[in-house]
Tab-separated table of C-alpha atoms and ligand atoms in Angstrom:
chain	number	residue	atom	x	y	z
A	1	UNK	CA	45.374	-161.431	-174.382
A	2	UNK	CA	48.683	-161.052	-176.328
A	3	UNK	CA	47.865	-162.013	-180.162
A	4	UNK	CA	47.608	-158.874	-181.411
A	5	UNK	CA	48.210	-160.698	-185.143
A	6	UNK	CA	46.297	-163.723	-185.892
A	7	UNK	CA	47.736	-166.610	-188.142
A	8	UNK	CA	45.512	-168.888	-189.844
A	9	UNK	CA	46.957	-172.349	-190.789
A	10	UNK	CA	47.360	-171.308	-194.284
A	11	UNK	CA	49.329	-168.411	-193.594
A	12	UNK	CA	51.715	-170.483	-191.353
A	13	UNK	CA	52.201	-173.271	-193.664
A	14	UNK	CA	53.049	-170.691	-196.139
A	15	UNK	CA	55.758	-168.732	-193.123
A	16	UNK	CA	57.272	-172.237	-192.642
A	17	UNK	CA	58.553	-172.848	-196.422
A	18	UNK	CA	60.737	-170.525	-195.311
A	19	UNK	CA	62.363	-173.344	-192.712
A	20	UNK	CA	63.137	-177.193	-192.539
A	21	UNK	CA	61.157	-177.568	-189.102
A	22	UNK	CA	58.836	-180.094	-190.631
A	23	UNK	CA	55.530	-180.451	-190.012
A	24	UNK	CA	53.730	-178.696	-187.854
A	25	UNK	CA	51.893	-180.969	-184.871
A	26	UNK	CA	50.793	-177.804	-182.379
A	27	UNK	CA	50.284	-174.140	-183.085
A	28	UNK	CA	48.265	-171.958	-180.493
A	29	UNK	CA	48.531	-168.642	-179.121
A	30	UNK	CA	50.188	-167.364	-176.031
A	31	UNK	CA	47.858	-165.348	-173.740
A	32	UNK	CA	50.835	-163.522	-172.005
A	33	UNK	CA	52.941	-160.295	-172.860
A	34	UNK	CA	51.810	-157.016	-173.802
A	35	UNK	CA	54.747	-155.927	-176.582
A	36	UNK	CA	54.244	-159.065	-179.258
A	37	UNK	CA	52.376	-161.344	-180.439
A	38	UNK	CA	53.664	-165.023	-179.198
A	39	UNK	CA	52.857	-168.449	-180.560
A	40	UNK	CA	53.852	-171.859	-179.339
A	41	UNK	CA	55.343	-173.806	-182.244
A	42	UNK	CA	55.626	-177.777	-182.115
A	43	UNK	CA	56.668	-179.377	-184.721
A	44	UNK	CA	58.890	-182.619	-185.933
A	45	UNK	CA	62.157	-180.758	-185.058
A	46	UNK	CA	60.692	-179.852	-181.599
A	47	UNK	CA	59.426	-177.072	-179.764
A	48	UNK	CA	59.496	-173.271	-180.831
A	49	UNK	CA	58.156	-169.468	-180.301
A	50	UNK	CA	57.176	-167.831	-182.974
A	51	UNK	CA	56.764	-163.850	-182.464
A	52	UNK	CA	55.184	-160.906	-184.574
A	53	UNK	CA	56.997	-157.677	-183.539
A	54	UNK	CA	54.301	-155.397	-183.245
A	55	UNK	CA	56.052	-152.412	-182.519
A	56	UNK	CA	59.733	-153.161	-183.234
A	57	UNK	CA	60.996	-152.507	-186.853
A	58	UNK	CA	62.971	-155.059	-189.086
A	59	UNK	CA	66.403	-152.546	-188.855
A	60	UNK	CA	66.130	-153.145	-184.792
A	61	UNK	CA	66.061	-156.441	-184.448
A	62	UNK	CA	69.858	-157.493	-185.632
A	63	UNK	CA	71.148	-156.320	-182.631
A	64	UNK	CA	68.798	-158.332	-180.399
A	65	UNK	CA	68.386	-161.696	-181.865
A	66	UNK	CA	72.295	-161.673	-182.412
A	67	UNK	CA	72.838	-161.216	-178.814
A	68	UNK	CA	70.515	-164.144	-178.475
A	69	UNK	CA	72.062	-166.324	-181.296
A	70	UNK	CA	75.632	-165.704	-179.356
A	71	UNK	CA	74.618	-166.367	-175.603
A	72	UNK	CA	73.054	-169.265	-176.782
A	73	UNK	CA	76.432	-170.622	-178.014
A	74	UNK	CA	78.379	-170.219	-175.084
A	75	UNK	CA	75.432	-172.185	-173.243
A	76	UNK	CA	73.488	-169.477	-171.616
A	77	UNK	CA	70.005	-170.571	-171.643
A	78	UNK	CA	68.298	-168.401	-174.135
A	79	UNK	CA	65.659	-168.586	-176.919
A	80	UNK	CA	68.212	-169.224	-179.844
A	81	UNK	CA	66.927	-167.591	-183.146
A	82	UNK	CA	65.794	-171.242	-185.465
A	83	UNK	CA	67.831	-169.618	-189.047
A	84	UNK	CA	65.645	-169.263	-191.953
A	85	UNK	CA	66.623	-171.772	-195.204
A	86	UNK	CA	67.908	-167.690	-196.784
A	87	UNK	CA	70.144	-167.716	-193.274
A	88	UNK	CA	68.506	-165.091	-192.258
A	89	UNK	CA	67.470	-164.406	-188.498
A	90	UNK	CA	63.963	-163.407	-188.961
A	91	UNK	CA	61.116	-162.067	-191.899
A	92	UNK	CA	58.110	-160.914	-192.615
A	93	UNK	CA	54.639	-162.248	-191.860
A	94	UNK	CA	51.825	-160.772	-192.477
A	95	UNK	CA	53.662	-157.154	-193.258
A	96	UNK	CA	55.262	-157.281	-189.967
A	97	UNK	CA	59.198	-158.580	-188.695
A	98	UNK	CA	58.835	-162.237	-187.056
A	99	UNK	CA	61.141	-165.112	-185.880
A	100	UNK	CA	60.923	-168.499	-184.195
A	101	UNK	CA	63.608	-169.148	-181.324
A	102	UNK	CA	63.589	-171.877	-179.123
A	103	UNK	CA	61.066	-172.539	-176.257
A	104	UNK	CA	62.834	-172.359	-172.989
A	105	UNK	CA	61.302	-175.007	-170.744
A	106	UNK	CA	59.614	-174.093	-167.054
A	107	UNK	CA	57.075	-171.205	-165.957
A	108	UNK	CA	57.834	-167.799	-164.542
A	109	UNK	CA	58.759	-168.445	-160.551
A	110	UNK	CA	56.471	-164.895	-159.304
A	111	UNK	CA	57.674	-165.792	-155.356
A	112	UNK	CA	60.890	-166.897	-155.178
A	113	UNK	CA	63.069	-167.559	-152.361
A	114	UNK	CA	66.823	-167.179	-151.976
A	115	UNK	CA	67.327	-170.022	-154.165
A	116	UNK	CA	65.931	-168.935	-157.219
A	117	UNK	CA	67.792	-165.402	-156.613
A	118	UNK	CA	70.705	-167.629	-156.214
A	119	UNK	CA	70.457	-169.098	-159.828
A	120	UNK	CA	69.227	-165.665	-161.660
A	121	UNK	CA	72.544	-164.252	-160.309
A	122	UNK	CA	75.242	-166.445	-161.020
A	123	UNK	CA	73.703	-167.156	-164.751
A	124	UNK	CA	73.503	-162.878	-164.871
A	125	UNK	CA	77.225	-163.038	-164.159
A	126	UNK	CA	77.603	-166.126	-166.946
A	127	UNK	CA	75.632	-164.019	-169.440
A	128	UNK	CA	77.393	-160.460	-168.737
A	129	UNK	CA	80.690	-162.510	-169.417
A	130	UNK	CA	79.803	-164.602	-172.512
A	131	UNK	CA	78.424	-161.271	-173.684
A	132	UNK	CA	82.362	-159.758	-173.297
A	133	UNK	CA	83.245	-160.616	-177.272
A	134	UNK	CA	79.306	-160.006	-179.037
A	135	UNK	CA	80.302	-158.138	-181.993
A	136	UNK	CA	77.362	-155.760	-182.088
A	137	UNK	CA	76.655	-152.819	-180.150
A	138	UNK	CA	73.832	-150.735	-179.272
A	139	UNK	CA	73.237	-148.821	-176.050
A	140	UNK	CA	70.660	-149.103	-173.415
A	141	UNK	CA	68.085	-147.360	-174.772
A	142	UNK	CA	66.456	-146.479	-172.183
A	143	UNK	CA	69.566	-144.818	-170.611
A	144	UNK	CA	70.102	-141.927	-169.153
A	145	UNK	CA	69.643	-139.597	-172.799
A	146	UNK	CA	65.967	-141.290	-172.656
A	147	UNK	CA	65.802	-140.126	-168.864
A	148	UNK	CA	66.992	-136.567	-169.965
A	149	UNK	CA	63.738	-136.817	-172.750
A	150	UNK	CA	60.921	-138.145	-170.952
A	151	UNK	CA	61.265	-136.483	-167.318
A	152	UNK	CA	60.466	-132.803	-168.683
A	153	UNK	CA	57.291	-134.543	-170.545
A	154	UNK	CA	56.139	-135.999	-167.541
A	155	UNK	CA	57.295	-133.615	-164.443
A	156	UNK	CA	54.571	-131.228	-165.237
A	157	UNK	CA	51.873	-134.068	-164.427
A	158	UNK	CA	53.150	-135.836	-161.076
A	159	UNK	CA	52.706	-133.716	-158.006
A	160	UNK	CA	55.169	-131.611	-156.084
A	161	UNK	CA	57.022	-133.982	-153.992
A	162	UNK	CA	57.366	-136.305	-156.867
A	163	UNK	CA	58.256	-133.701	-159.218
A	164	UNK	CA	61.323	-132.833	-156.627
A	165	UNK	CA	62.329	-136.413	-156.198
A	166	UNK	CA	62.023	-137.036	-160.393
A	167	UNK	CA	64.173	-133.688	-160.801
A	168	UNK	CA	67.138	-134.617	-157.573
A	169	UNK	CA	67.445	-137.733	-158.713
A	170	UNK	CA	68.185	-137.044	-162.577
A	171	UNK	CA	70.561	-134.524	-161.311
A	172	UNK	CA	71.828	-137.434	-159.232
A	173	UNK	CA	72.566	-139.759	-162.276
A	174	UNK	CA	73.845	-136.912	-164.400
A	175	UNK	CA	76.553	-136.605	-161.918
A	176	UNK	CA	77.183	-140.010	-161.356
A	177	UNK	CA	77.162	-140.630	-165.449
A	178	UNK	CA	79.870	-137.959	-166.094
A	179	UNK	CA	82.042	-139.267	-162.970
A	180	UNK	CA	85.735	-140.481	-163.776
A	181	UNK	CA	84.408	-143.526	-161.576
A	182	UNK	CA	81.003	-144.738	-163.658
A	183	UNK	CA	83.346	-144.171	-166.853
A	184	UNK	CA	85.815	-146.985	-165.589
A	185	UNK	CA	83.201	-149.483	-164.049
A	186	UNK	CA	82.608	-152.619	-166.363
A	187	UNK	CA	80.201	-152.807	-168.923
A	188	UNK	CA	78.885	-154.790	-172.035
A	189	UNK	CA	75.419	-156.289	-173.202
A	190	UNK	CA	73.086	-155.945	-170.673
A	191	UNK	CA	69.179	-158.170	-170.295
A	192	UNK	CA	68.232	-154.619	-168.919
A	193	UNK	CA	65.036	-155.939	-168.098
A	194	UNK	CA	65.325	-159.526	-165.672
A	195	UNK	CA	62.537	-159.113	-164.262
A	196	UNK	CA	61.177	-162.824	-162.284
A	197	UNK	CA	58.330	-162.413	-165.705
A	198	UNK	CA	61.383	-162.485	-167.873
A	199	UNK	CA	62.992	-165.474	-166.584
A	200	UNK	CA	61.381	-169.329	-166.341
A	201	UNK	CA	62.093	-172.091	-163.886
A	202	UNK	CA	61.119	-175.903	-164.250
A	203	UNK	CA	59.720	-177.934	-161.205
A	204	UNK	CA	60.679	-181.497	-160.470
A	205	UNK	CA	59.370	-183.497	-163.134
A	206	UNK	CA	58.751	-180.878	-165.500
A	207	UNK	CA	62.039	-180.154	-165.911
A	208	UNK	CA	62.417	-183.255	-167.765
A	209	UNK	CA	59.948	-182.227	-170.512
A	210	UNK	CA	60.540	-179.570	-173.176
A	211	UNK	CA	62.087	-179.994	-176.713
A	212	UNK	CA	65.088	-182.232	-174.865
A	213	UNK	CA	67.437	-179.526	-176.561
A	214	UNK	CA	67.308	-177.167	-173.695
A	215	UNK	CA	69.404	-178.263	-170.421
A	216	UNK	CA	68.026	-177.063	-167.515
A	217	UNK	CA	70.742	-176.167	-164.764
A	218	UNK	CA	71.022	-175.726	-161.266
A	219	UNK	CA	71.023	-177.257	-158.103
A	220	UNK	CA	68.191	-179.825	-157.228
A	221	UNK	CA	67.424	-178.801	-153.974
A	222	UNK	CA	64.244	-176.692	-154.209
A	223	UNK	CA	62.793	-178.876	-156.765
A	224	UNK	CA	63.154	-175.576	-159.129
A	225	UNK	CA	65.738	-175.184	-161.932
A	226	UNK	CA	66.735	-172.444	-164.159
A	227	UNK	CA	64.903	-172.777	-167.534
A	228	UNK	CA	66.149	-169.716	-169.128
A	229	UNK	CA	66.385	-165.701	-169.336
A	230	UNK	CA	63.908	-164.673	-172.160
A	231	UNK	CA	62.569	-160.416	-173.578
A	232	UNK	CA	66.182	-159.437	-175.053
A	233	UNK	CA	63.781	-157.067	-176.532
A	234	UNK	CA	65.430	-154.197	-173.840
A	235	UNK	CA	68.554	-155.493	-174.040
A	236	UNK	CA	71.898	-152.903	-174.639
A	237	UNK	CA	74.881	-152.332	-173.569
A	238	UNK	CA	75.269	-150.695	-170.423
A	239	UNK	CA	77.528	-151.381	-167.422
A	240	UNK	CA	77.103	-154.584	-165.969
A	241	UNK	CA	76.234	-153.568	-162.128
A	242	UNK	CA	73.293	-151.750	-163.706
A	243	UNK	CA	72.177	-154.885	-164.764
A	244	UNK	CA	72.637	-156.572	-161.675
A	245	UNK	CA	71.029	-153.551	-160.183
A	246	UNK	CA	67.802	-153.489	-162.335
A	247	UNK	CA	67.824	-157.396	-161.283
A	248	UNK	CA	67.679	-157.208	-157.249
A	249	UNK	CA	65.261	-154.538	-157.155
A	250	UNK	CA	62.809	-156.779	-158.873
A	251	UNK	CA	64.009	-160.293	-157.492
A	252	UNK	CA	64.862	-159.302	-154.152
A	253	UNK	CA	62.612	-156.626	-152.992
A	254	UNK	CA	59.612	-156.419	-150.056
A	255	UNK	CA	56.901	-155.554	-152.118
A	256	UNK	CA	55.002	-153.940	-149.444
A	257	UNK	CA	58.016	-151.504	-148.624
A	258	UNK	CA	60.213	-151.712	-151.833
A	259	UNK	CA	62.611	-152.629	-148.846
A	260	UNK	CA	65.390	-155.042	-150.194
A	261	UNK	CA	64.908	-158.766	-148.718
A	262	UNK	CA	68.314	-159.071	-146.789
A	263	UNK	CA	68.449	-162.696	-148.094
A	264	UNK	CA	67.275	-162.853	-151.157
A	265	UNK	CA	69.721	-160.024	-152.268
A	266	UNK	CA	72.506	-161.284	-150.542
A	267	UNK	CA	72.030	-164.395	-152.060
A	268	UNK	CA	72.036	-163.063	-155.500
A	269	UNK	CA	74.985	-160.651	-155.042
A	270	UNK	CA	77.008	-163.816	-153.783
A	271	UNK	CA	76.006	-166.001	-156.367
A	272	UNK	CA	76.739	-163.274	-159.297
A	273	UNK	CA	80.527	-162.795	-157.414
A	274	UNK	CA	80.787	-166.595	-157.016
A	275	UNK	CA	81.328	-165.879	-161.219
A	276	UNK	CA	82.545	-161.928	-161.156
A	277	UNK	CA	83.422	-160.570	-158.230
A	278	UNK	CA	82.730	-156.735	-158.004
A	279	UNK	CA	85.498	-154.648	-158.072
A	280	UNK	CA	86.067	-151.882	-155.350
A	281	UNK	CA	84.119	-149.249	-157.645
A	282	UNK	CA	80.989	-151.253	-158.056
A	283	UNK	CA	81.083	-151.789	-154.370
A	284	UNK	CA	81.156	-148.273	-153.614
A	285	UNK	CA	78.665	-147.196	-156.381
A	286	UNK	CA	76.211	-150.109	-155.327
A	287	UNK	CA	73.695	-147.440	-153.802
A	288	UNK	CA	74.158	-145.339	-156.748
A	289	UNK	CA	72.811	-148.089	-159.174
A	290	UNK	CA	69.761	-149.241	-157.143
A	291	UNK	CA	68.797	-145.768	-157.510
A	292	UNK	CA	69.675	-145.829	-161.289
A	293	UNK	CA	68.036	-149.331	-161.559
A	294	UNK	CA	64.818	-148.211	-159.914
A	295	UNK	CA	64.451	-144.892	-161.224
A	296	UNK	CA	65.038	-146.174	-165.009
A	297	UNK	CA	61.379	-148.401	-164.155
A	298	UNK	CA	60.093	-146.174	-162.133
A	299	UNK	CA	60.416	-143.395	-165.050
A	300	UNK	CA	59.133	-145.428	-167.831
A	301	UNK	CA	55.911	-146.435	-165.805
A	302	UNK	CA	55.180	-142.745	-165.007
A	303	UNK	CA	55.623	-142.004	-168.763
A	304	UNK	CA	53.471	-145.573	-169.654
A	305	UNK	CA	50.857	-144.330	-167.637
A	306	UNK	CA	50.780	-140.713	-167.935
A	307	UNK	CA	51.092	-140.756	-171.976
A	308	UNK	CA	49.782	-144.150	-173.007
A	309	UNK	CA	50.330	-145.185	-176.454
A	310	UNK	CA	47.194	-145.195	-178.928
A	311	UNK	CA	47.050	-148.604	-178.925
A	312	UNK	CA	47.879	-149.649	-175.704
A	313	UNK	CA	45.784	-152.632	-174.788
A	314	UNK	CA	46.731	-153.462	-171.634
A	315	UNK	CA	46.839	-151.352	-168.380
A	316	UNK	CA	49.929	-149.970	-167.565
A	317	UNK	CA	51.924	-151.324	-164.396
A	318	UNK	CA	52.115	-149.081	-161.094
A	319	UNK	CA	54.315	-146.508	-161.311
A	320	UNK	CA	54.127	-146.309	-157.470
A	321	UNK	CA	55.941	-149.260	-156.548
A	322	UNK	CA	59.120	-147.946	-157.962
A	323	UNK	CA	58.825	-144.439	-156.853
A	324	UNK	CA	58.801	-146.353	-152.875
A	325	UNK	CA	61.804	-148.331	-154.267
A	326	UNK	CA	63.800	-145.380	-155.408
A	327	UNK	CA	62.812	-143.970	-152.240
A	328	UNK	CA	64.176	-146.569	-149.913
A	329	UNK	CA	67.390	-146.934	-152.115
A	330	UNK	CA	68.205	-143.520	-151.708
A	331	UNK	CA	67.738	-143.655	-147.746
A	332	UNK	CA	68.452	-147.316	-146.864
A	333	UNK	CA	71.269	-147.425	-144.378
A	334	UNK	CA	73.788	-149.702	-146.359
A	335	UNK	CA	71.804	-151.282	-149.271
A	336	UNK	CA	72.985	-155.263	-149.204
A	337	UNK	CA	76.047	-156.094	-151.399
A	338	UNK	CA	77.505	-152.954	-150.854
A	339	UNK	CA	81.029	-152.232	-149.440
A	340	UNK	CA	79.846	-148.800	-147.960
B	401	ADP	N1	61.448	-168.768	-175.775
B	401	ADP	C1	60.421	-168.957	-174.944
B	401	ADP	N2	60.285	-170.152	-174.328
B	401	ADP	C2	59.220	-170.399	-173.535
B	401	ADP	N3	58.234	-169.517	-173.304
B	401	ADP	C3	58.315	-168.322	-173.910
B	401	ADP	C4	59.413	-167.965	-174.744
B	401	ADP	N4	59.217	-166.708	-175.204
B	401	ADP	C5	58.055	-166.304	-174.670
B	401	ADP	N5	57.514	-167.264	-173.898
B	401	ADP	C6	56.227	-167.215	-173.195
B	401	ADP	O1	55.466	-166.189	-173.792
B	401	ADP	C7	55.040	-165.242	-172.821
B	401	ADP	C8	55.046	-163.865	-173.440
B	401	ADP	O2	56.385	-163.496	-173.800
B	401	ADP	P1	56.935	-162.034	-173.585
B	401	ADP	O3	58.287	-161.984	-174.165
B	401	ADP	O4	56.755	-161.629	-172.153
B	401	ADP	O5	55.912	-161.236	-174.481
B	401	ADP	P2	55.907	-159.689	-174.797
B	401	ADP	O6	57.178	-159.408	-175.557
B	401	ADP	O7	54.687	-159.519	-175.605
B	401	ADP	O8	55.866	-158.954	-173.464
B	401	ADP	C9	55.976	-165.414	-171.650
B	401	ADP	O9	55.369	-165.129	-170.427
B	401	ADP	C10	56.368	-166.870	-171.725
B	401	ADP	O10	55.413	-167.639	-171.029
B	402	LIG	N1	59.600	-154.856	-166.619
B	402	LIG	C1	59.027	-153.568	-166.932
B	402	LIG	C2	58.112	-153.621	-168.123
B	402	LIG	C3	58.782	-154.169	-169.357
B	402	LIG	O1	57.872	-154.860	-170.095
B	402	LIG	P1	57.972	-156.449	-170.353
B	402	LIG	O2	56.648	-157.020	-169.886
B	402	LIG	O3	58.159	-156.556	-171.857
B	402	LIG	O4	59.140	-157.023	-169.579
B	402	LIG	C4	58.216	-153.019	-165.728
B	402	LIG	O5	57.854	-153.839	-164.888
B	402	LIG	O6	57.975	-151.822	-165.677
């Protein structure tokens, strides 16, 4: 359940003077997500999100729904921010920030094949470069000064093997963070987050429905298309192999052995090239970022679950799976896309 903030129909009437959408024809809640309350919006203009920020403040959400606003002008299928009648990108309702954006069309693809990594990665490499001239900046935030934080909290709780693999590996990243090499690699606005729950595809005839606004793209031959990349709500700037990074160790991993799937990964690295082909450094520091990738998620879950927020409703997600990623990344003979 994910409607942390009911609206009555009084209270959205009242939200919506605030936009020329028209009337509303469909309101109801949206029983997935654990950060915000969601809504599905229809009304004359089309089809909409609405979402209550629950725990993000009004002063941190320019930097996300801008990013938003801009990829969805250079045609990288995102929930565009619907502009208040004030112009402004979002309010307040009922004492906390909100916005509407667009709905993306399509359902979360939780198996996919090499196809579907195929699509994520060349619109990654579309996004990283439409991202090149956003005129905001804000850094990842959960970065390596966040790493630095929240592993002394939580190395005095995990046991002693852990506690040696949490404390090599920071000292891994710090080196690789302060290296001449990570300081040249290429880097802008970052998803930081593309997880296959953060990113819908449309089958066959349902592509064809949605709010008409949204294009679907890709190729026809699964039957699957690309509906969008949605949850800027991690997004930053970092470099852009982190992203792509963060993206195959969710897309393209054996989640039995947090093994990479040869295929699937390849598939995505050559699809993200096909746009913006790695330089020699990324090649080389390929490795390096899996590692960074998986132990950015596999830190957050140990901190989720060893020091869960007051009001955490949900439970939080296994902090084990990344700890065997991180493991295999760090021993895995020549970790697919890499030069070396
Ligand atoms: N712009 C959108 N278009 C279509 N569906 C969306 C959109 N934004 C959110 N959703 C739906 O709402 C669900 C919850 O959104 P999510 O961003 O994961 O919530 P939370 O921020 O609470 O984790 C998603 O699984 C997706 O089905
Ligand atoms: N993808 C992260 C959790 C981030 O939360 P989200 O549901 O808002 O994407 C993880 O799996 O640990």
């Amino acid at each position: 359940m994910a409607v942390f903030t009911a609206v009555n129909d009084a209270q959205l009437e009242h939200w919506l003077t605030h936009y020329s959408l028209g009337k509303v024809l469909d309101f109801r809640g949206i029983a997935s997500g654990i950060e915000n309350s969601n809504f599905f919006l229809t009304t004359e203009r089309g089809e909409y999100v609405l979402t209550i920020f629950e725990k993000l403040s009004a002063g941190e959400l320019p930097f996300y729904l801008n990013l938003m606003r801009h990829l969805a002008a250079h045609q990288v299928p995102v929930p565009d921010p619907v502009l208040r009648d004030d112009g402004q990108l979002f309010g307040d309702l009922l004492g906390k920030p909100a916005t509407i954006v667009t709905k993306l069309a399509g359902r979360p693809q939780l198996a996919p094949d090499a196809h579907h990594c195929a699509e994520v990665g060349e619109m990654l490499a579309r996004m990283h470069l439409a991202g090149r001239d956003f005129e905001f900046s804000q850094p990842n935030l959960r970065s390596l000064s966040w790493w630095e934080e929240v592993v002394p909290e939580i190395e005095p709780m995990v046991d002693d093997e852990q506690r040696r693999l949490l404390l090599d590996e920071l000292a891994h990243q710090q080196a690789f963070f302060a290296s001449a090499d990570y300081a040249a690699l290429p880097g802008g606005p970052c998803h930081c987050d593309l997880f296959r729950d953060n990113v819908l595809f449309a089958h066959g005839d349902a592509a064809g429905s949605g709010d008409g606004a949204t294009g679907l793209l890709g190729s026809e031959a699964s039957g699957d298309r690309l509906g969008g990349f949605f949850d800027f709500y991690f997004a930053g700037c970092d470099k852009w192999l982190f992203d792509l990074a963060v993206t195959v160790n969710d897309w393209c991993v054996d989640l039995a052995s947090g093994a990479l799937d040869a295929r699937r990964a390849g598939e995505m690295v050559r699809a993200y090239q096909s746009v913006r082909p790695l330089s020699d450094a990324e090649n080389r520091h390929w490795r390096d970022m899996l590692r960074a990738g998986a132990f950015r998620f596999w830190v957050s879950r140990l901190y989720d679950f060893h020091k869960p927020r007051a009001a955490e409703m949900l439970k939080p997600h296994d902090p084990r799976h990344f700890e065997r990623i991180l493991v295999d990344r760090i021993g895995a003979p020549a970790p697919v896309g890499s030069a070396s």
